[in-house]
Each structure stands twice: as structure tokens, then as C-alpha cells.
Amino acid sequence: MKDPMRYRLEHYPLVVEQTVAWGDMDAHGHVNNVVYFRYMENARVELYRLIGKYEFEERTGVTLVVKSTGCRFVAPLSWPDRIAVGARVARMSDEGILMQYLVVNAASSQVAALGEAEIVALASGDRAPFPEELKERIREYQRERT
């Protein structure tokens, strides 16, 4: 185990809870792999809301986009499981940020998936340095919750 803290929900400053929907499942009776990316997106969008990303974008024209994403599936989920999705920014640079996600079955505390997303900034459709203002808001948010 490379980073033991990565697999414990309490080390993620943002936790979003939700219930697995019936429609999240596939023909095999468990949550379809692609749906995990939606769960991670829900957490990412909540972080964006909390740090004022949308107001920043409206004011500056600089937006954030996912450059790459990945997920390691650990254990199945199915309806009507309740899940907790932890999110944190693990790395920041002028190039972008790396978000990490932990998807956990809330009832059993079983890790269901581990995910990551590289996020970069765009201005007028072109790559831009990741905004210092947003990096500072992320630092402040994570400092307050760890």
C-alpha cells in the first residue's frame, strides 16, 4: 500500500454522500463502471462550488477541465447502497491539480473504488496557468477540514 492515508475517508477534506440509484446498475446487478466517474464528478463539482470556481470563471473567463481521469475498482456496489465519496487535491502546480477520490460503501466502510483526475485551466479555449487564486482557495478549504 503506497499511501495508507489515501484509503481512509477521514483523510479526505470533502465527503459527498449519496444513494446508489436503481439505474446505476448494469445487467450484472452491480453499479456499472462508468457510473463511478459520475460519483467522482459529483464530488469535484461540489468542491468547485465550495471554492467559488463558478463565480471565478464568470469574472475571469478561466475555466477548469479534466485532462485525464482514471479509476481502480475494488469492490462492487449495488442498489440501494449508500455511498460516501471522498475528494481531495493531492497536488497543485502551475500546470494544474491532481484530485484523488475514494468511493466507500457507507454501511460497511468497504472501499469500492479509488480514482484520480488531472485538472487544467483554459482561457479562451487555450491552456492557461492554473489560477493562483483558486489554488489558495483549495489550500484554505483543505486546511480548515484536516
PDB file of C-alpha atoms in Angstrom:
ATOM      1  CA  MET A   1       0.000   0.000   0.000  1.00  0.00           C
ATOM      2  CA  LYS A   2       1.767   3.087  -1.301  1.00  0.00           C
ATOM      3  CA  ASP A   3      -0.135   5.763   0.672  1.00  0.00           C
ATOM      4  CA  PRO A   4      -2.125   4.280   3.584  1.00  0.00           C
ATOM      5  CA  MET A   5      -3.926   7.605   4.268  1.00  0.00           C
ATOM      6  CA  ARG A   6      -5.335   7.518   0.761  1.00  0.00           C
ATOM      7  CA  TYR A   7      -7.614   4.646   1.694  1.00  0.00           C
ATOM      8  CA  ARG A   8      -9.198   6.216   4.800  1.00  0.00           C
ATOM      9  CA  LEU A   9     -12.170   8.504   4.253  1.00  0.00           C
ATOM     10  CA  GLU A  10     -11.287  10.744   7.192  1.00  0.00           C
ATOM     11  CA  HIS A  11      -8.235  11.973   5.252  1.00  0.00           C
ATOM     12  CA  TYR A  12     -10.402  13.473   2.528  1.00  0.00           C
ATOM     13  CA  PRO A  13     -11.485  17.027   3.357  1.00  0.00           C
ATOM     14  CA  LEU A  14     -14.634  16.770   1.241  1.00  0.00           C
ATOM     15  CA  VAL A  15     -17.099  13.912   1.587  1.00  0.00           C
ATOM     16  CA  VAL A  16     -20.271  13.748  -0.509  1.00  0.00           C
ATOM     17  CA  GLU A  17     -22.864  11.119   0.395  1.00  0.00           C
ATOM     18  CA  GLN A  18     -25.489   9.726  -1.933  1.00  0.00           C
ATOM     19  CA  THR A  19     -27.594   6.643  -2.550  1.00  0.00           C
ATOM     20  CA  VAL A  20     -26.922   4.307  -5.443  1.00  0.00           C
ATOM     21  CA  ALA A  21     -29.818   4.651  -7.875  1.00  0.00           C
ATOM     22  CA  TRP A  22     -31.510   1.622  -9.443  1.00  0.00           C
ATOM     23  CA  GLY A  23     -30.489   2.924 -12.871  1.00  0.00           C
ATOM     24  CA  ASP A  24     -26.802   2.963 -11.846  1.00  0.00           C
ATOM     25  CA  MET A  25     -26.706  -0.824 -12.122  1.00  0.00           C
ATOM     26  CA  ASP A  26     -25.964  -2.897 -15.196  1.00  0.00           C
ATOM     27  CA  ALA A  27     -27.170  -6.323 -16.315  1.00  0.00           C
ATOM     28  CA  HIS A  28     -24.809  -7.973 -13.809  1.00  0.00           C
ATOM     29  CA  GLY A  29     -26.661  -6.398 -10.859  1.00  0.00           C
ATOM     30  CA  HIS A  30     -23.903  -4.056  -9.725  1.00  0.00           C
ATOM     31  CA  VAL A  31     -23.036  -0.427 -10.401  1.00  0.00           C
ATOM     32  CA  ASN A  32     -21.738  -0.028 -13.947  1.00  0.00           C
ATOM     33  CA  ASN A  33     -18.091   1.069 -14.099  1.00  0.00           C
ATOM     34  CA  VAL A  34     -18.843   4.298 -15.934  1.00  0.00           C
ATOM     35  CA  VAL A  35     -21.159   5.451 -13.111  1.00  0.00           C
ATOM     36  CA  TYR A  36     -18.213   5.692 -10.689  1.00  0.00           C
ATOM     37  CA  PHE A  37     -16.934   8.567 -12.812  1.00  0.00           C
ATOM     38  CA  ARG A  38     -20.262  10.339 -12.213  1.00  0.00           C
ATOM     39  CA  TYR A  39     -19.876   9.812  -8.461  1.00  0.00           C
ATOM     40  CA  MET A  40     -16.401  11.369  -8.630  1.00  0.00           C
ATOM     41  CA  GLU A  41     -17.737  14.197 -10.789  1.00  0.00           C
ATOM     42  CA  ASN A  42     -20.379  14.947  -8.127  1.00  0.00           C
ATOM     43  CA  ALA A  43     -17.623  15.400  -5.544  1.00  0.00           C
ATOM     44  CA  ARG A  44     -15.495  17.510  -7.909  1.00  0.00           C
ATOM     45  CA  VAL A  45     -18.421  19.814  -8.717  1.00  0.00           C
ATOM     46  CA  GLU A  46     -19.158  20.212  -5.009  1.00  0.00           C
ATOM     47  CA  LEU A  47     -15.530  21.225  -4.395  1.00  0.00           C
ATOM     48  CA  TYR A  48     -15.777  23.706  -7.270  1.00  0.00           C
ATOM     49  CA  ARG A  49     -18.901  25.177  -5.667  1.00  0.00           C
ATOM     50  CA  LEU A  50     -17.263  25.449  -2.259  1.00  0.00           C
ATOM     51  CA  ILE A  51     -14.168  27.246  -3.581  1.00  0.00           C
ATOM     52  CA  GLY A  52     -16.168  29.643  -5.774  1.00  0.00           C
ATOM     53  CA  LYS A  53     -14.926  28.234  -9.085  1.00  0.00           C
ATOM     54  CA  TYR A  54     -18.092  29.199 -10.963  1.00  0.00           C
ATOM     55  CA  GLU A  55     -18.008  32.832  -9.839  1.00  0.00           C
ATOM     56  CA  PHE A  56     -14.285  32.940 -10.621  1.00  0.00           C
ATOM     57  CA  GLU A  57     -14.967  31.609 -14.120  1.00  0.00           C
ATOM     58  CA  GLU A  58     -17.701  34.193 -14.715  1.00  0.00           C
ATOM     59  CA  ARG A  59     -15.413  37.007 -13.546  1.00  0.00           C
ATOM     60  CA  THR A  60     -12.221  35.940 -15.366  1.00  0.00           C
ATOM     61  CA  GLY A  61     -13.254  33.671 -18.242  1.00  0.00           C
ATOM     62  CA  VAL A  62     -10.843  30.999 -16.966  1.00  0.00           C
ATOM     63  CA  THR A  63     -12.412  27.567 -16.644  1.00  0.00           C
ATOM     64  CA  LEU A  64     -11.226  24.189 -15.362  1.00  0.00           C
ATOM     65  CA  VAL A  65     -11.400  20.984 -17.383  1.00  0.00           C
ATOM     66  CA  VAL A  66     -10.500  17.351 -16.749  1.00  0.00           C
ATOM     67  CA  LYS A  67      -7.349  16.483 -18.718  1.00  0.00           C
ATOM     68  CA  SER A  68      -7.318  12.818 -17.712  1.00  0.00           C
ATOM     69  CA  THR A  69      -9.094  10.556 -15.270  1.00  0.00           C
ATOM     70  CA  GLY A  70      -8.859   7.017 -14.012  1.00  0.00           C
ATOM     71  CA  CYS A  71     -10.446   4.603 -11.589  1.00  0.00           C
ATOM     72  CA  ARG A  72      -9.447   1.379  -9.872  1.00  0.00           C
ATOM     73  CA  PHE A  73     -12.454  -0.729  -8.971  1.00  0.00           C
ATOM     74  CA  VAL A  74     -12.053  -2.545  -5.659  1.00  0.00           C
ATOM     75  CA  ALA A  75     -15.465  -3.901  -4.605  1.00  0.00           C
ATOM     76  CA  PRO A  76     -18.926  -3.855  -6.169  1.00  0.00           C
ATOM     77  CA  LEU A  77     -21.766  -1.551  -5.204  1.00  0.00           C
ATOM     78  CA  SER A  78     -25.456  -2.139  -5.884  1.00  0.00           C
ATOM     79  CA  TRP A  79     -28.838  -0.591  -5.242  1.00  0.00           C
ATOM     80  CA  PRO A  80     -29.763   0.645  -2.609  1.00  0.00           C
ATOM     81  CA  ASP A  81     -26.256   1.072  -1.151  1.00  0.00           C
ATOM     82  CA  ARG A  82     -25.445   4.393   0.446  1.00  0.00           C
ATOM     83  CA  ILE A  83     -22.015   5.666  -0.560  1.00  0.00           C
ATOM     84  CA  ALA A  84     -19.567   8.305   0.603  1.00  0.00           C
ATOM     85  CA  VAL A  85     -17.226   9.850  -1.950  1.00  0.00           C
ATOM     86  CA  GLY A  86     -14.134  11.480  -0.506  1.00  0.00           C
ATOM     87  CA  ALA A  87     -12.259  14.058  -2.573  1.00  0.00           C
ATOM     88  CA  ARG A  88      -9.033  15.927  -2.084  1.00  0.00           C
ATOM     89  CA  VAL A  89      -6.481  17.822  -4.092  1.00  0.00           C
ATOM     90  CA  ALA A  90      -3.268  15.852  -3.699  1.00  0.00           C
ATOM     91  CA  ARG A  91      -1.009  18.007  -5.856  1.00  0.00           C
ATOM     92  CA  MET A  92      -1.010  21.536  -7.260  1.00  0.00           C
ATOM     93  CA  SER A  93       1.296  23.207  -9.763  1.00  0.00           C
ATOM     94  CA  ASP A  94       1.202  25.916 -12.405  1.00  0.00           C
ATOM     95  CA  GLU A  95       0.183  23.165 -14.852  1.00  0.00           C
ATOM     96  CA  GLY A  96      -2.869  22.008 -12.908  1.00  0.00           C
ATOM     97  CA  ILE A  97      -4.098  19.964  -9.967  1.00  0.00           C
ATOM     98  CA  LEU A  98      -4.450  16.274  -9.198  1.00  0.00           C
ATOM     99  CA  MET A  99      -7.653  15.281  -7.430  1.00  0.00           C
ATOM    100  CA  GLN A 100      -7.959  11.939  -5.690  1.00  0.00           C
ATOM    101  CA  TYR A 101     -11.228  10.216  -4.871  1.00  0.00           C
ATOM    102  CA  LEU A 102     -12.251   7.439  -2.534  1.00  0.00           C
ATOM    103  CA  VAL A 103     -15.642   5.758  -3.033  1.00  0.00           C
ATOM    104  CA  VAL A 104     -16.798   3.874   0.054  1.00  0.00           C
ATOM    105  CA  ASN A 105     -19.858   1.790   0.898  1.00  0.00           C
ATOM    106  CA  ALA A 106     -21.136   3.870   3.834  1.00  0.00           C
ATOM    107  CA  ALA A 107     -22.769   0.923   5.638  1.00  0.00           C
ATOM    108  CA  SER A 108     -19.794  -1.446   5.548  1.00  0.00           C
ATOM    109  CA  SER A 109     -16.919   1.088   5.210  1.00  0.00           C
ATOM    110  CA  GLN A 110     -15.665  -1.126   2.347  1.00  0.00           C
ATOM    111  CA  VAL A 111     -13.628   0.760  -0.240  1.00  0.00           C
ATOM    112  CA  ALA A 112     -15.393   0.378  -3.587  1.00  0.00           C
ATOM    113  CA  ALA A 113     -13.120   2.436  -5.837  1.00  0.00           C
ATOM    114  CA  LEU A 114     -10.102   4.729  -5.981  1.00  0.00           C
ATOM    115  CA  GLY A 115      -9.957   7.458  -8.584  1.00  0.00           C
ATOM    116  CA  GLU A 116      -7.894  10.370  -9.824  1.00  0.00           C
ATOM    117  CA  ALA A 117      -8.383  13.285 -12.181  1.00  0.00           C
ATOM    118  CA  GLU A 118      -5.858  15.724 -13.591  1.00  0.00           C
ATOM    119  CA  ILE A 119      -7.456  19.135 -13.971  1.00  0.00           C
ATOM    120  CA  VAL A 120      -6.089  22.026 -16.018  1.00  0.00           C
ATOM    121  CA  ALA A 121      -7.162  25.599 -16.724  1.00  0.00           C
ATOM    122  CA  LEU A 122      -8.346  27.010 -20.047  1.00  0.00           C
ATOM    123  CA  ALA A 123      -8.701  30.652 -21.089  1.00  0.00           C
ATOM    124  CA  SER A 124     -10.365  31.385 -24.432  1.00  0.00           C
ATOM    125  CA  GLY A 125     -10.016  27.704 -25.317  1.00  0.00           C
ATOM    126  CA  ASP A 126      -6.244  27.593 -24.741  1.00  0.00           C
ATOM    127  CA  ARG A 127      -4.266  26.117 -21.847  1.00  0.00           C
ATOM    128  CA  ALA A 128      -3.520  28.641 -19.127  1.00  0.00           C
ATOM    129  CA  PRO A 129      -1.565  28.514 -15.886  1.00  0.00           C
ATOM    130  CA  PHE A 130      -3.688  27.146 -13.062  1.00  0.00           C
ATOM    131  CA  PRO A 131      -5.034  30.231 -11.231  1.00  0.00           C
ATOM    132  CA  GLU A 132      -3.198  31.099  -8.013  1.00  0.00           C
ATOM    133  CA  GLU A 133      -6.451  32.413  -6.564  1.00  0.00           C
ATOM    134  CA  LEU A 134      -8.112  29.015  -6.908  1.00  0.00           C
ATOM    135  CA  LYS A 135      -5.054  27.186  -5.581  1.00  0.00           C
ATOM    136  CA  GLU A 136      -5.177  29.389  -2.473  1.00  0.00           C
ATOM    137  CA  ARG A 137      -8.901  28.726  -2.019  1.00  0.00           C
ATOM    138  CA  ILE A 138      -8.236  24.979  -2.285  1.00  0.00           C
ATOM    139  CA  ARG A 139      -5.412  25.201   0.272  1.00  0.00           C
ATOM    140  CA  GLU A 140      -7.638  27.156   2.645  1.00  0.00           C
ATOM    141  CA  TYR A 141     -10.571  24.762   2.240  1.00  0.00           C
ATOM    142  CA  GLN A 142      -8.403  21.700   2.854  1.00  0.00           C
ATOM    143  CA  ARG A 143      -6.580  23.327   5.786  1.00  0.00           C
ATOM    144  CA  GLU A 144      -9.900  24.047   7.517  1.00  0.00           C
ATOM    145  CA  ARG A 145     -11.009  20.421   7.213  1.00  0.00           C
ATOM    146  CA  THR A 146      -7.902  18.453   8.095  1.00  0.00           C
TER     147      THR A 146
END
